[in-house]
Coordinates of C-alpha atoms in Angstrom, one line a residue:
Chain A
M29 CA 0.6 -34.1 -20.1
Q30 CA -2.7 -35.6 -21.2
R31 CA -3.6 -35.4 -24.8
L32 CA -6.0 -32.6 -25.6
K33 CA -9.0 -32.6 -27.8
W34 CA -8.7 -30.5 -30.9
S35 CA -11.5 -28.4 -29.6
E36 CA -9.7 -27.8 -26.5
R37 CA -6.6 -26.8 -28.1
I38 CA -8.5 -24.1 -30.2
G39 CA -10.0 -22.9 -27.0
Q40 CA -6.8 -22.6 -25.3
S41 CA -5.3 -20.8 -28.2
L42 CA -8.0 -18.4 -28.5
N43 CA -7.9 -17.7 -24.7
A44 CA -4.0 -17.1 -24.9
I45 CA -4.6 -14.7 -27.8
V46 CA -7.4 -12.6 -26.1
L47 CA -5.4 -12.4 -22.9
G48 CA -2.3 -11.3 -25.0
L49 CA -4.4 -8.7 -26.7
L50 CA -5.8 -7.3 -23.4
A51 CA -2.1 -7.0 -22.1
V52 CA -1.1 -5.0 -25.1
A53 CA -4.1 -2.8 -24.7
M54 CA -2.9 -2.2 -21.1
F55 CA 0.5 -1.8 -22.1
F56 CA 0.1 0.5 -25.2
P57 CA -0.5 3.7 -23.6
L58 CA 2.8 3.6 -21.4
Y59 CA 4.7 2.4 -24.5
Y60 CA 3.3 5.1 -26.7
V61 CA 4.1 7.8 -23.9
F62 CA 7.6 6.4 -23.4
V63 CA 8.5 6.3 -27.0
V64 CA 7.2 9.8 -28.0
S65 CA 8.9 11.3 -24.9
F66 CA 12.2 10.1 -26.3
T67 CA 11.5 11.0 -29.8
D68 CA 13.3 13.8 -31.6
P69 CA 11.2 17.1 -31.1
G70 CA 11.5 17.8 -34.7
E71 CA 10.3 14.4 -35.8
Y72 CA 7.3 14.5 -33.4
L73 CA 6.3 17.9 -34.6
Q74 CA 6.5 16.8 -38.3
K75 CA 4.5 13.5 -37.9
K76 CA 2.4 13.8 -35.0
I77 CA 2.1 10.1 -34.7
V78 CA 5.3 8.3 -33.5
L79 CA 5.0 4.5 -32.9
F80 CA 8.9 3.9 -33.3
P81 CA 11.1 7.0 -33.8
Q82 CA 13.8 7.5 -36.4
R83 CA 15.9 9.8 -34.3
W84 CA 15.9 9.4 -30.4
S85 CA 16.5 12.2 -28.0
A86 CA 16.2 12.8 -24.5
E87 CA 15.8 16.7 -25.0
A88 CA 12.6 16.8 -23.4
Y89 CA 13.7 15.2 -20.2
T90 CA 17.1 17.3 -20.0
Y91 CA 14.7 20.4 -20.2
L92 CA 12.2 19.1 -17.7
L93 CA 14.5 18.0 -15.2
S94 CA 16.5 21.5 -15.4
T95 CA 13.5 23.3 -14.2
P96 CA 13.6 24.2 -10.6
A97 CA 9.9 23.4 -10.1
F98 CA 9.9 19.8 -11.5
A99 CA 13.1 18.7 -9.6
R100 CA 11.9 20.3 -6.4
S101 CA 8.5 18.6 -6.6
L102 CA 10.3 15.2 -7.3
G103 CA 12.2 15.9 -4.1
N104 CA 9.1 16.7 -2.2
S105 CA 7.5 13.5 -3.5
A106 CA 10.9 11.3 -2.6
F107 CA 10.7 12.7 0.9
L108 CA 7.1 12.0 1.5
A109 CA 7.3 8.4 0.1
T110 CA 10.4 7.5 2.2
V111 CA 9.7 9.2 5.6
G112 CA 6.2 8.5 5.2
T113 CA 6.5 4.9 4.4
V114 CA 8.9 4.3 7.2
C115 CA 6.6 6.0 10.0
S116 CA 3.5 4.3 8.4
L117 CA 5.2 0.9 8.8
A118 CA 6.2 1.7 12.2
V119 CA 3.0 2.9 13.5
S120 CA 0.7 0.2 11.7
S121 CA 2.9 -2.8 12.6
S122 CA 3.4 -1.9 16.2
L123 CA -0.3 -1.5 16.7
A124 CA -1.0 -4.7 14.7
Y125 CA 1.4 -6.7 16.6
A126 CA 0.1 -5.5 20.0
L127 CA -3.2 -6.6 18.7
S128 CA -2.2 -9.9 17.8
Q129 CA -1.2 -10.8 21.3
K130 CA -4.0 -12.6 23.0
R131 CA -3.0 -10.9 26.3
F132 CA -3.8 -7.7 25.1
Y133 CA -6.6 -6.5 27.3
F134 CA -8.7 -4.3 25.0
R135 CA -8.2 -6.2 22.0
K136 CA -11.8 -6.7 21.0
V137 CA -12.9 -3.1 21.7
L138 CA -10.1 -1.7 19.7
M139 CA -10.6 -4.0 16.9
F140 CA -14.1 -3.1 16.5
L141 CA -13.3 0.5 16.7
I142 CA -10.9 0.0 13.8
V143 CA -13.4 -2.0 11.8
L144 CA -15.7 0.9 12.3
T145 CA -13.5 3.4 10.7
I146 CA -13.5 1.2 7.5
L147 CA -17.3 1.2 7.3
F148 CA -18.0 4.8 8.0
S149 CA -16.0 7.8 7.0
P150 CA -16.9 11.1 8.4
G151 CA -16.1 12.8 4.8
I152 CA -13.7 15.4 3.5
I153 CA -14.8 18.4 5.3
P154 CA -14.2 17.3 9.0
N155 CA -10.8 16.0 8.0
Y156 CA -9.8 19.2 6.6
L157 CA -11.0 21.0 9.4
L158 CA -9.0 19.0 11.7
V159 CA -5.8 19.2 9.8
R160 CA -6.5 23.1 9.7
E161 CA -6.8 23.0 13.5
L162 CA -3.6 21.3 13.8
G163 CA -1.9 24.0 12.2
L164 CA -0.6 21.7 9.3
I165 CA -2.0 23.7 6.6
N166 CA 1.0 24.3 3.9
N167 CA 3.1 21.7 6.0
I168 CA 4.3 18.5 4.3
W169 CA 3.4 16.5 7.5
A170 CA -0.3 17.2 6.8
L171 CA 0.2 14.4 4.0
I172 CA 1.9 12.1 6.2
L173 CA 0.3 12.3 9.8
P174 CA -3.3 11.6 8.6
A175 CA -2.2 8.8 6.3
L176 CA -0.1 7.0 8.7
A177 CA -2.4 3.9 9.2
N178 CA -5.7 2.9 8.0
G179 CA -7.9 0.2 9.1
W180 CA -7.4 -2.3 6.3
T181 CA -3.7 -2.3 6.5
V182 CA -3.9 -2.8 10.4
L183 CA -6.5 -5.7 10.1
L184 CA -4.3 -7.2 7.3
M185 CA -1.1 -6.9 9.3
K186 CA -2.8 -8.4 12.5
N187 CA -3.9 -11.3 10.6
F188 CA -0.3 -11.7 9.3
F189 CA 1.2 -11.6 12.8
D190 CA -1.4 -14.1 13.8
S191 CA -0.1 -16.5 11.4
L192 CA 3.3 -16.2 13.1
P193 CA 3.8 -19.0 15.7
A194 CA 2.8 -17.6 19.1
E195 CA 5.6 -19.6 20.7
I196 CA 8.3 -17.1 19.2
S197 CA 6.7 -14.2 21.3
E198 CA 6.1 -16.4 24.4
A199 CA 9.7 -17.6 24.3
A200 CA 11.0 -14.2 24.0
S201 CA 8.7 -13.0 26.8
I202 CA 10.0 -15.9 28.9
D203 CA 13.5 -14.8 28.5
G204 CA 12.7 -11.5 29.6
C205 CA 12.2 -9.6 26.3
S206 CA 9.7 -6.7 26.5
A207 CA 6.9 -6.6 23.8
I208 CA 8.6 -3.8 22.1
R209 CA 11.8 -5.5 21.9
T210 CA 10.1 -8.5 20.8
W211 CA 8.4 -6.7 17.8
Y212 CA 11.5 -4.7 17.1
T213 CA 14.3 -7.5 17.1
I214 CA 12.4 -10.7 16.4
V215 CA 9.0 -10.2 14.7
L216 CA 9.9 -7.5 12.4
P217 CA 13.0 -9.3 10.8
L218 CA 10.8 -12.3 10.4
S219 CA 8.0 -10.3 8.6
M220 CA 10.5 -8.7 6.1
P221 CA 8.4 -10.1 3.0
A222 CA 5.2 -8.9 4.2
L223 CA 6.6 -5.6 5.4
A224 CA 8.1 -5.2 1.8
A225 CA 4.5 -5.7 0.4
F226 CA 2.9 -3.3 2.9
G227 CA 5.8 -0.7 2.4
L228 CA 5.2 -0.9 -1.4
F229 CA 1.6 -0.1 -0.8
F230 CA 2.3 2.7 1.6
A231 CA 5.1 4.0 -0.7
V232 CA 3.0 4.0 -3.9
G233 CA 0.1 5.5 -1.8
Y234 CA 2.5 8.5 -0.8
W235 CA 4.0 8.9 -4.2
N236 CA 0.5 9.1 -5.7
Q237 CA -0.9 11.2 -3.3
F238 CA -2.5 14.0 -4.9
F239 CA -5.8 15.2 -3.2
A240 CA -4.6 15.6 0.1
A241 CA -1.8 17.9 -1.3
L242 CA -4.3 19.8 -3.2
L243 CA -6.3 20.5 -0.2
Y244 CA -3.5 21.2 2.3
L245 CA -0.7 22.7 0.3
N246 CA -1.2 26.1 -1.3
D247 CA 2.6 26.9 -1.6
S248 CA 3.6 25.6 -5.1
A249 CA 7.2 25.0 -3.4
K250 CA 5.7 22.3 -1.4
W251 CA 3.8 20.6 -3.9
P252 CA 4.6 17.0 -4.5
I253 CA 5.1 15.7 -8.1
Q254 CA 1.2 14.9 -8.5
V255 CA -0.1 18.1 -8.0
L256 CA 2.8 19.5 -10.3
L257 CA 1.5 16.9 -12.9
Q258 CA -2.1 17.8 -12.5
N259 CA -1.1 21.5 -13.4
M260 CA 1.0 20.4 -16.2
L261 CA -1.1 17.8 -17.9
L262 CA -4.7 18.9 -16.9
N263 CA -4.6 22.8 -16.2
A264 CA -2.2 23.2 -19.1
S265 CA -0.3 25.8 -17.3
N266 CA 3.5 25.8 -18.0
I267 CA 4.0 28.8 -15.9
D268 CA 6.2 27.1 -13.4
L269 CA 8.4 25.3 -16.0
V270 CA 10.9 27.6 -17.3
A271 CA 14.4 26.6 -17.2
P272 CA 16.4 29.5 -16.0
G273 CA 19.2 31.0 -18.1
Q274 CA 19.1 28.5 -20.6
Q275 CA 19.4 28.9 -24.6
M276 CA 17.3 25.6 -25.1
E277 CA 14.6 25.7 -27.2
T278 CA 11.5 24.5 -25.4
P279 CA 10.3 20.9 -26.8
P280 CA 6.7 20.5 -27.6
T281 CA 4.4 20.7 -24.8
E282 CA 2.9 17.3 -25.4
M283 CA 6.5 16.0 -25.3
L284 CA 7.3 17.5 -22.0
K285 CA 3.8 16.2 -20.5
M286 CA 4.8 12.5 -21.6
A287 CA 8.4 13.0 -20.2
A288 CA 6.8 14.1 -16.9
I289 CA 4.6 11.0 -16.9
I290 CA 7.4 8.7 -17.4
V291 CA 9.9 10.5 -14.7
A292 CA 6.7 10.2 -12.4
I293 CA 6.1 6.5 -12.9
M294 CA 9.7 5.5 -13.1
P295 CA 10.3 5.1 -9.2
V296 CA 7.3 2.6 -9.2
L297 CA 8.6 0.7 -12.4
V298 CA 11.8 0.5 -10.9
V299 CA 10.7 -1.1 -7.4
Y300 CA 7.9 -3.0 -8.9
P301 CA 9.8 -6.2 -10.4
F302 CA 11.7 -6.6 -7.1
I303 CA 8.5 -6.4 -4.8
Q304 CA 6.1 -8.2 -7.3
K305 CA 6.7 -11.7 -6.0
H306 CA 5.8 -10.5 -2.5
F307 CA 2.8 -8.1 -3.2
A308 CA 0.1 -10.8 -4.4
K309 CA 0.9 -12.5 -1.1
G310 CA 0.8 -9.5 1.1
A311 CA -2.5 -8.4 -0.7
M312 CA -3.8 -11.9 0.0
V313 CA -3.0 -12.3 3.5
G314 CA -6.5 -12.3 5.2
S315 CA -8.4 -10.7 2.4
V316 CA -10.2 -14.1 1.5
K317 CA -12.1 -15.7 4.2
G318 CA -11.8 -19.5 4.7
Chain B
M4 CA -36.2 -4.1 54.9
S5 CA -38.1 -6.3 52.8
V6 CA -36.8 -9.3 51.1
T7 CA -36.9 -7.9 47.5
E8 CA -35.2 -4.8 48.9
Q9 CA -32.3 -6.8 50.6
H10 CA -32.0 -8.7 47.5
L11 CA -31.5 -5.7 45.3
S12 CA -29.0 -4.1 47.8
T13 CA -27.0 -7.3 47.7
H14 CA -27.2 -7.5 44.0
K15 CA -26.1 -3.8 43.8
G16 CA -23.3 -4.7 46.2
K17 CA -21.9 -7.4 43.8
Q18 CA -22.2 -5.2 40.9
T19 CA -20.1 -2.5 42.4
S20 CA -17.6 -5.0 43.5
S21 CA -17.4 -6.7 40.2
K22 CA -16.9 -3.2 38.5
R23 CA -14.2 -2.6 41.1
N24 CA -12.8 -6.1 40.0
K25 CA -13.0 -5.1 36.5
R26 CA -11.2 -1.9 36.9
T27 CA -8.4 -3.6 38.9
K28 CA -8.2 -6.1 36.3
W29 CA -7.4 -3.9 33.3
L30 CA -5.3 -1.8 35.5
S31 CA -3.2 -4.8 36.6
A32 CA -3.1 -5.9 32.9
L33 CA -1.8 -2.4 32.0
R34 CA 1.0 -2.7 34.7
R35 CA 1.9 -6.4 33.8
D36 CA 2.5 -5.9 30.3
R37 CA 3.3 -2.0 30.0
S38 CA 5.6 -2.5 27.1
L39 CA 2.9 -4.1 25.0
Y40 CA 0.5 -1.3 25.6
L41 CA 3.1 1.3 25.0
L42 CA 3.6 -0.5 21.6
A43 CA 0.2 -0.1 20.6
L44 CA 0.0 3.6 22.1
P45 CA 1.3 5.4 18.9
G46 CA -1.5 3.5 16.6
I47 CA -4.3 4.0 19.1
L48 CA -3.5 7.7 19.2
F49 CA -3.4 7.8 15.5
F50 CA -7.0 6.4 15.3
L51 CA -8.2 8.6 18.0
V52 CA -6.9 11.8 16.5
F53 CA -7.3 11.2 12.8
K54 CA -10.2 9.0 12.7
Y55 CA -12.5 9.6 15.7
I56 CA -11.9 13.5 16.1
P57 CA -13.4 14.0 12.6
M58 CA -16.2 11.7 13.3
W59 CA -16.9 14.1 16.3
G60 CA -16.5 16.8 13.8
I61 CA -19.5 15.6 11.9
V62 CA -21.7 17.6 14.4
I63 CA -21.0 20.8 12.4
A64 CA -23.4 19.3 9.8
F65 CA -26.3 20.2 12.4
Q66 CA -24.7 23.7 13.1
D67 CA -24.0 27.0 11.4
Y68 CA -20.5 26.5 11.9
S69 CA -18.2 29.4 12.1
P70 CA -14.5 28.8 11.9
F71 CA -14.0 31.7 14.3
R72 CA -16.4 30.5 17.0
G73 CA -15.5 26.9 16.6
I74 CA -17.6 23.8 17.2
Q75 CA -18.3 24.9 20.9
G76 CA -19.6 28.4 20.0
S77 CA -21.4 27.9 16.7
E78 CA -25.2 27.9 16.6
W79 CA -27.2 24.8 16.4
V80 CA -29.6 24.5 13.4
G81 CA -30.7 20.8 13.6
L82 CA -31.5 19.3 10.2
Q83 CA -31.6 22.6 8.3
H84 CA -28.7 21.6 5.9
F85 CA -30.3 18.3 5.2
T86 CA -33.5 20.0 4.1
T87 CA -31.8 22.3 2.0
L88 CA -29.9 19.5 0.2
F89 CA -32.9 17.4 -0.4
A90 CA -34.8 20.5 -1.9
N91 CA -32.0 21.4 -4.0
P92 CA -32.3 20.6 -7.5
D93 CA -28.6 19.6 -7.6
F94 CA -29.7 16.7 -5.4
A95 CA -31.3 14.6 -7.9
L96 CA -28.5 15.3 -10.3
L97 CA -26.0 14.1 -7.7
F98 CA -27.8 10.9 -7.1
R99 CA -28.4 10.2 -10.7
N100 CA -24.6 10.5 -11.6
T101 CA -23.6 8.7 -8.6
L102 CA -25.7 5.9 -9.0
A103 CA -25.2 5.9 -12.9
I104 CA -21.6 5.5 -12.8
S105 CA -21.7 2.9 -9.7
L106 CA -24.1 0.8 -11.7
L107 CA -21.9 0.9 -14.9
N108 CA -19.1 -0.1 -12.5
L109 CA -21.3 -2.9 -11.3
I110 CA -22.3 -4.1 -14.7
L111 CA -19.2 -3.7 -16.6
F112 CA -16.3 -3.5 -14.4
F113 CA -17.3 -6.0 -11.7
P114 CA -17.5 -9.2 -13.9
F115 CA -14.2 -8.2 -15.9
P116 CA -11.7 -9.3 -13.5
I117 CA -13.5 -12.6 -12.8
L118 CA -13.4 -13.1 -16.7
I119 CA -9.8 -12.4 -16.8
S120 CA -9.0 -14.7 -13.9
L121 CA -10.9 -17.4 -15.6
G122 CA -8.9 -17.0 -18.7
L123 CA -5.4 -16.7 -16.7
N124 CA -6.4 -19.9 -14.8
E125 CA -6.8 -21.8 -18.0
L126 CA -3.3 -20.8 -19.3
R127 CA -1.0 -23.7 -19.6
N128 CA 2.3 -21.8 -20.1
V129 CA 3.4 -20.3 -16.7
T130 CA 6.0 -17.7 -18.3
Y131 CA 3.3 -16.3 -20.5
K132 CA 0.8 -16.3 -17.6
R133 CA 3.2 -14.3 -15.4
L134 CA 4.2 -11.9 -18.3
I135 CA 0.4 -11.1 -18.7
Q136 CA -0.1 -10.8 -15.1
T137 CA 3.0 -8.3 -14.7
V138 CA 1.5 -6.2 -17.4
I139 CA -2.1 -6.2 -16.2
Y140 CA -1.1 -5.4 -12.4
M141 CA 1.0 -2.4 -13.4
P142 CA -1.8 0.2 -14.0
H143 CA -3.0 -0.3 -10.3
F144 CA 0.2 1.5 -9.1
L145 CA -0.3 4.5 -11.4
S146 CA -1.7 7.7 -9.9
W147 CA -5.1 9.0 -11.0
V148 CA -3.2 12.2 -12.2
I149 CA -1.1 10.1 -14.5
I150 CA -4.0 8.3 -15.9
A151 CA -6.2 11.2 -16.4
G152 CA -3.1 12.7 -18.1
L153 CA -2.6 9.6 -20.2
T154 CA -6.3 9.5 -21.2
L155 CA -5.8 13.3 -22.4
L156 CA -2.8 12.5 -24.3
L157 CA -4.7 9.9 -26.2
F158 CA -8.1 11.1 -26.6
A159 CA -7.8 14.8 -26.6
K160 CA -9.8 16.4 -29.6
G161 CA -6.8 18.4 -30.7
T162 CA -3.7 16.5 -30.3
G163 CA -4.6 13.2 -28.9
L164 CA -3.2 10.0 -30.6
V165 CA -6.8 8.7 -31.5
N166 CA -7.8 11.8 -33.3
E167 CA -4.5 12.2 -35.1
L168 CA -5.1 8.7 -36.1
F169 CA -8.7 9.5 -37.3
V170 CA -7.3 12.5 -39.3
L171 CA -4.7 10.1 -40.9
W172 CA -7.5 7.8 -42.1
G173 CA -9.7 10.6 -43.1
W174 CA -12.2 10.4 -40.6
P175 CA -13.5 13.3 -38.7
R176 CA -12.2 14.2 -35.2
V177 CA -14.4 13.1 -32.4
D178 CA -14.9 14.7 -29.0
I179 CA -14.7 12.1 -26.1
L180 CA -13.5 14.1 -23.1
T181 CA -15.7 17.0 -23.3
N182 CA -18.9 15.1 -24.5
P183 CA -21.5 14.6 -21.7
D184 CA -22.7 11.6 -23.6
S185 CA -19.3 9.6 -23.3
F186 CA -18.3 10.7 -19.9
W187 CA -19.8 8.0 -17.8
I188 CA -18.5 5.0 -20.1
M189 CA -15.3 6.9 -20.5
V190 CA -14.6 6.7 -16.6
T191 CA -16.0 3.1 -16.3
L192 CA -13.3 2.3 -19.0
Q193 CA -10.5 4.1 -17.3
A194 CA -11.3 2.3 -14.0
M195 CA -11.3 -1.1 -15.8
W196 CA -8.1 -0.2 -17.4
K197 CA -6.5 0.7 -14.2
E198 CA -7.9 -1.8 -11.6
A199 CA -9.2 -5.0 -13.5
G200 CA -5.8 -6.9 -13.6
W201 CA -5.3 -6.1 -10.0
G202 CA -8.7 -7.3 -9.2
T203 CA -7.8 -10.8 -10.4
I204 CA -5.5 -11.3 -7.7
V205 CA -8.3 -12.7 -5.2
F206 CA -10.0 -14.8 -7.8
L207 CA -6.7 -16.4 -8.9
A208 CA -6.0 -17.2 -5.3
A209 CA -9.3 -18.9 -4.6
M210 CA -9.0 -20.8 -8.0
A211 CA -5.5 -22.0 -7.0
S212 CA -6.9 -23.6 -3.8
V213 CA -9.3 -25.9 -5.8
D214 CA -8.3 -29.5 -5.4
T215 CA -7.0 -30.5 -9.0
Q216 CA -8.5 -34.0 -8.3
L217 CA -12.0 -32.5 -9.0
Y218 CA -10.9 -31.4 -12.4
E219 CA -9.6 -34.9 -13.1
A220 CA -12.8 -36.4 -12.0
A221 CA -14.8 -34.1 -14.2
R222 CA -12.7 -35.0 -17.2
M223 CA -13.3 -38.6 -16.5
D224 CA -17.0 -38.0 -16.7
G225 CA -16.4 -36.3 -20.0
A226 CA -16.7 -32.7 -19.0
G227 CA -15.1 -30.2 -21.3
R228 CA -13.1 -27.2 -20.1
L229 CA -16.1 -24.9 -20.2
R230 CA -18.2 -27.4 -18.1
Q231 CA -15.5 -27.8 -15.6
I232 CA -15.1 -23.9 -15.4
W233 CA -18.8 -23.7 -14.6
H234 CA -19.2 -26.7 -12.5
I235 CA -15.9 -26.5 -10.5
T236 CA -14.1 -23.1 -10.9
L237 CA -16.9 -21.0 -10.5
P238 CA -18.4 -22.6 -7.4
A239 CA -15.0 -22.5 -5.9
I240 CA -14.8 -18.6 -6.2
R241 CA -18.5 -17.8 -5.4
S242 CA -17.9 -16.8 -1.7
V243 CA -15.1 -14.5 -2.9
I244 CA -17.4 -13.1 -5.5
I245 CA -20.2 -12.6 -3.2
V246 CA -18.0 -10.7 -0.6
L247 CA -16.6 -8.4 -3.1
L248 CA -20.2 -7.8 -4.6
I249 CA -21.3 -6.7 -0.9
L250 CA -18.2 -4.4 -0.6
R251 CA -19.0 -2.9 -4.1
L252 CA -22.8 -2.6 -3.1
G253 CA -21.8 -0.7 0.0
D254 CA -19.6 1.6 -2.2
I255 CA -22.5 2.5 -4.4
M256 CA -22.4 6.1 -3.2
E257 CA -18.5 6.0 -3.6
V258 CA -17.4 6.8 -7.0
G259 CA -13.5 7.1 -7.5
F260 CA -13.3 10.8 -6.3
E261 CA -10.0 11.7 -7.5
Q262 CA -10.7 10.1 -10.9
I263 CA -14.0 12.2 -11.3
F264 CA -12.5 15.2 -9.9
L265 CA -9.6 15.0 -12.3
M266 CA -11.9 14.2 -15.6
Y267 CA -14.2 17.0 -14.5
N268 CA -14.6 20.0 -16.8
G269 CA -17.1 22.5 -17.6
A270 CA -18.7 20.8 -20.6
V271 CA -19.4 17.7 -18.7
S272 CA -20.4 19.2 -15.1
E273 CA -24.0 18.1 -15.6
V274 CA -23.1 14.4 -15.8
A275 CA -19.8 14.4 -13.8
E276 CA -20.9 16.2 -10.5
V277 CA -21.1 13.5 -7.8
F278 CA -21.4 13.7 -4.2
D279 CA -17.9 13.9 -3.3
T280 CA -16.9 16.5 -5.9
Y281 CA -20.1 18.7 -4.8
V282 CA -18.8 18.4 -1.2
Y283 CA -15.4 19.6 -2.4
R284 CA -16.8 22.6 -4.3
T285 CA -19.2 23.6 -1.5
G286 CA -17.1 23.1 1.3
I287 CA -13.5 23.8 0.2
E288 CA -14.0 26.1 -2.6
Q289 CA -17.2 28.1 -1.2
G290 CA -16.3 27.6 2.4
D291 CA -19.8 26.4 3.2
F292 CA -18.4 23.9 5.8
S293 CA -21.6 22.9 7.5
Y294 CA -23.6 22.3 4.5
S295 CA -20.9 20.1 2.7
T296 CA -20.5 18.4 5.9
A297 CA -24.1 17.4 5.8
V298 CA -23.9 16.4 2.1
G299 CA -20.8 14.2 3.0
L300 CA -22.6 12.6 6.1
F301 CA -25.7 11.7 4.0
K302 CA -23.3 10.0 1.7
S303 CA -21.5 8.1 4.3
V304 CA -24.8 7.0 6.2
V305 CA -26.3 5.7 3.0
G306 CA -23.3 3.8 2.2
L307 CA -23.1 2.3 5.8
V308 CA -26.7 1.2 5.6
L309 CA -26.1 -0.4 2.2
V310 CA -23.2 -2.6 3.6
V311 CA -25.1 -3.6 6.5
V312 CA -28.2 -4.4 4.6
A313 CA -26.4 -6.3 1.9
N314 CA -24.2 -8.1 4.5
R315 CA -27.5 -9.2 6.3
L316 CA -29.1 -10.4 2.9
V317 CA -26.1 -12.5 2.2
K318 CA -26.0 -14.1 5.5
R319 CA -29.8 -14.9 5.3
M320 CA -28.8 -16.8 1.9
G321 CA -26.6 -19.0 4.0
Q322 CA -23.4 -17.5 2.8
E323 CA -20.6 -16.1 4.8
G324 CA -20.7 -12.3 4.9
V325 CA -17.9 -9.7 5.3
Y326 CA -18.0 -9.6 9.0

C-alpha cells in the first residue's frame, strides 16, 4: 500500500465517520423499535424512552401472536409470498427465456410491446375494473395474478439469459430437447443465482403488497399482514386484536405496534443475508448500459 | 391496359404474394418451434390480459361509464371529464403538490446516493464498507406501511420518541406529522431513508469498472483524492447519472403513491393530495370511474411525454439515452 499524505488520511477518516453516522441513522429506528418491543411493559410505561432495557420481556409478542387476526394475516402473507413468487418466477422466466432465443419469430414486436408497458401505465381505475370484471374481488389471487410479471423484470431476465452461452440451448435442441425442457432442466438450474435474486424481489414485493390488498380485499379475514399493520399502526384500530379467553393484561399499544413491525420484517431480515450477495448482481444485470 | 396500370397490377401481385409468404413464414415458424411459443404463451397472455386490457379500459375516460352497462353500452362524452378536471380548482393544487414533492426529490434525493457512493468508493476497509452497505440497503426491503409506522412511532406528537426526548430536555413538543409546513420535506426525507442506500448499487457498479491505472496516473501527476474524484470517478458514472436523471424526470408526475397515501391525514390534505391519491379518492371511494380514469390518463400521458422529451434531449447532447 502506498503511503498516504496526512491530509488524505484525515479526509479518509472523516469520510469513514460520516458514512458510519449515516448507517447509524438508518439503523437506529429499527434498533429502537426492536428494543422497545422486547422491553418489560412496566418499564416502558414508566420511562417512555428505552434505549436499553433493564428488564427484557416477550410479552408483547406472546399477546400479539395469540390474537387470531394477526396470526391469520401472517398466514395469508406467507401464502402470497410463496405461491406468488413461484408463479411469478415461472411466468417471467419462461417468457424471458423464449424472448432470448434468436429464432423466436415475434421477438421484436413483443419486446416493443413489453417496453411500452413500462413507459405507459393506464392508471389505477382500469386495473381495478379489470380485476372486478374477472370476479377476483375478495379473492387472494387478485393480489397474485396482476403481479405475476412486469416489464422490467422480463427485460432484466432476458438480458441475463442472453448472457448465457447460446451453445447450451443449441446443443440441447440438436439432442432433441424441446424448448420447454431445455428451459426447465438446463437453463433454470444454471440460473439459480439470478433466480434467487429475482425471487427475493418478487417475494419482498408480495410480502409488502399493501395497496392491491386494500383495493381488492374487503374481507378482513383475507387481509395480508400489511393491511392489518396499516389498521394497527396508522388507523389506531385495535378492534381485531383481542386475544380470546386470555387472562393476559394488554401490553401498551405502542409496544404492540413495535412488536408487529418486528414480526412483519422478520422474514425479510432472515432471508436477506443469504441472498444479499446475489441481489446486487441481480439488480445490476442489464440495468446499466455499456 | 396502360403500362402504368400493368406495372401497378404486377406490383400489387407481388405484394400479396409477399404477404402470403410472410404468413406462411410465421405459421411455419410456429409449427417448427411449437415448444418455444408454448413456453412464451403464459407470459404473453399475462401481458395481454393484465397490461393491455386495462389500456383498452382507458376509453372510459371519454365515456360516462356505468358499471351496469359496461364499456360497450356506456355513453360517449368526449373530453368532458378533462375539461371538468382543468376547470376544477383542485387541479392547480394537485399539480403544485405533485411538482413540489417531485422537485424536492430531484434536488435533495437524487444527488444523495451519488454522494454516498463516492464516499463508499473511497473506503479502504472492505469489511467496514460491506457492513455499511448491508445496513443502508436494508430499508429498501421494508414496506411503506412499516416505514409510515416507524415514522409515527418516532415523530408522533403524543408518544413519539423525538417528542419524548424534547420533553425530557424541557423543550416544547413539536408537531411534525400533522403540520402542512413540514409534510413535503418529511416525505422527501422518508424516501431518502428508504431508497438512498439502494440507489448506490448502480453507481458503485459503474465506479468499480473504472480502470485503476487512471487513478495511478492522476496520482503521479499530483492529483489529490478530490481531484481524482472530480476528473475520473464522476466522468465515469456520468452516463449512469444521466440515464437515471431521465427516468426521474419522466417520473415527475409519479410521487410514491403508497407513501403519500399512508402519510396522508386530514390536517395535511392541502399539501398532500397528489394525482394518484386524488384518483383513488374520486374513483374508488366515490365511484366516479370515468372522471378518475381521465385524471389518471392525464397524469400518465404527461409522464410519457416527459420521458420521451428528456430522452431526445439527452440524445441530442450526444449521450446514450434510456432506449
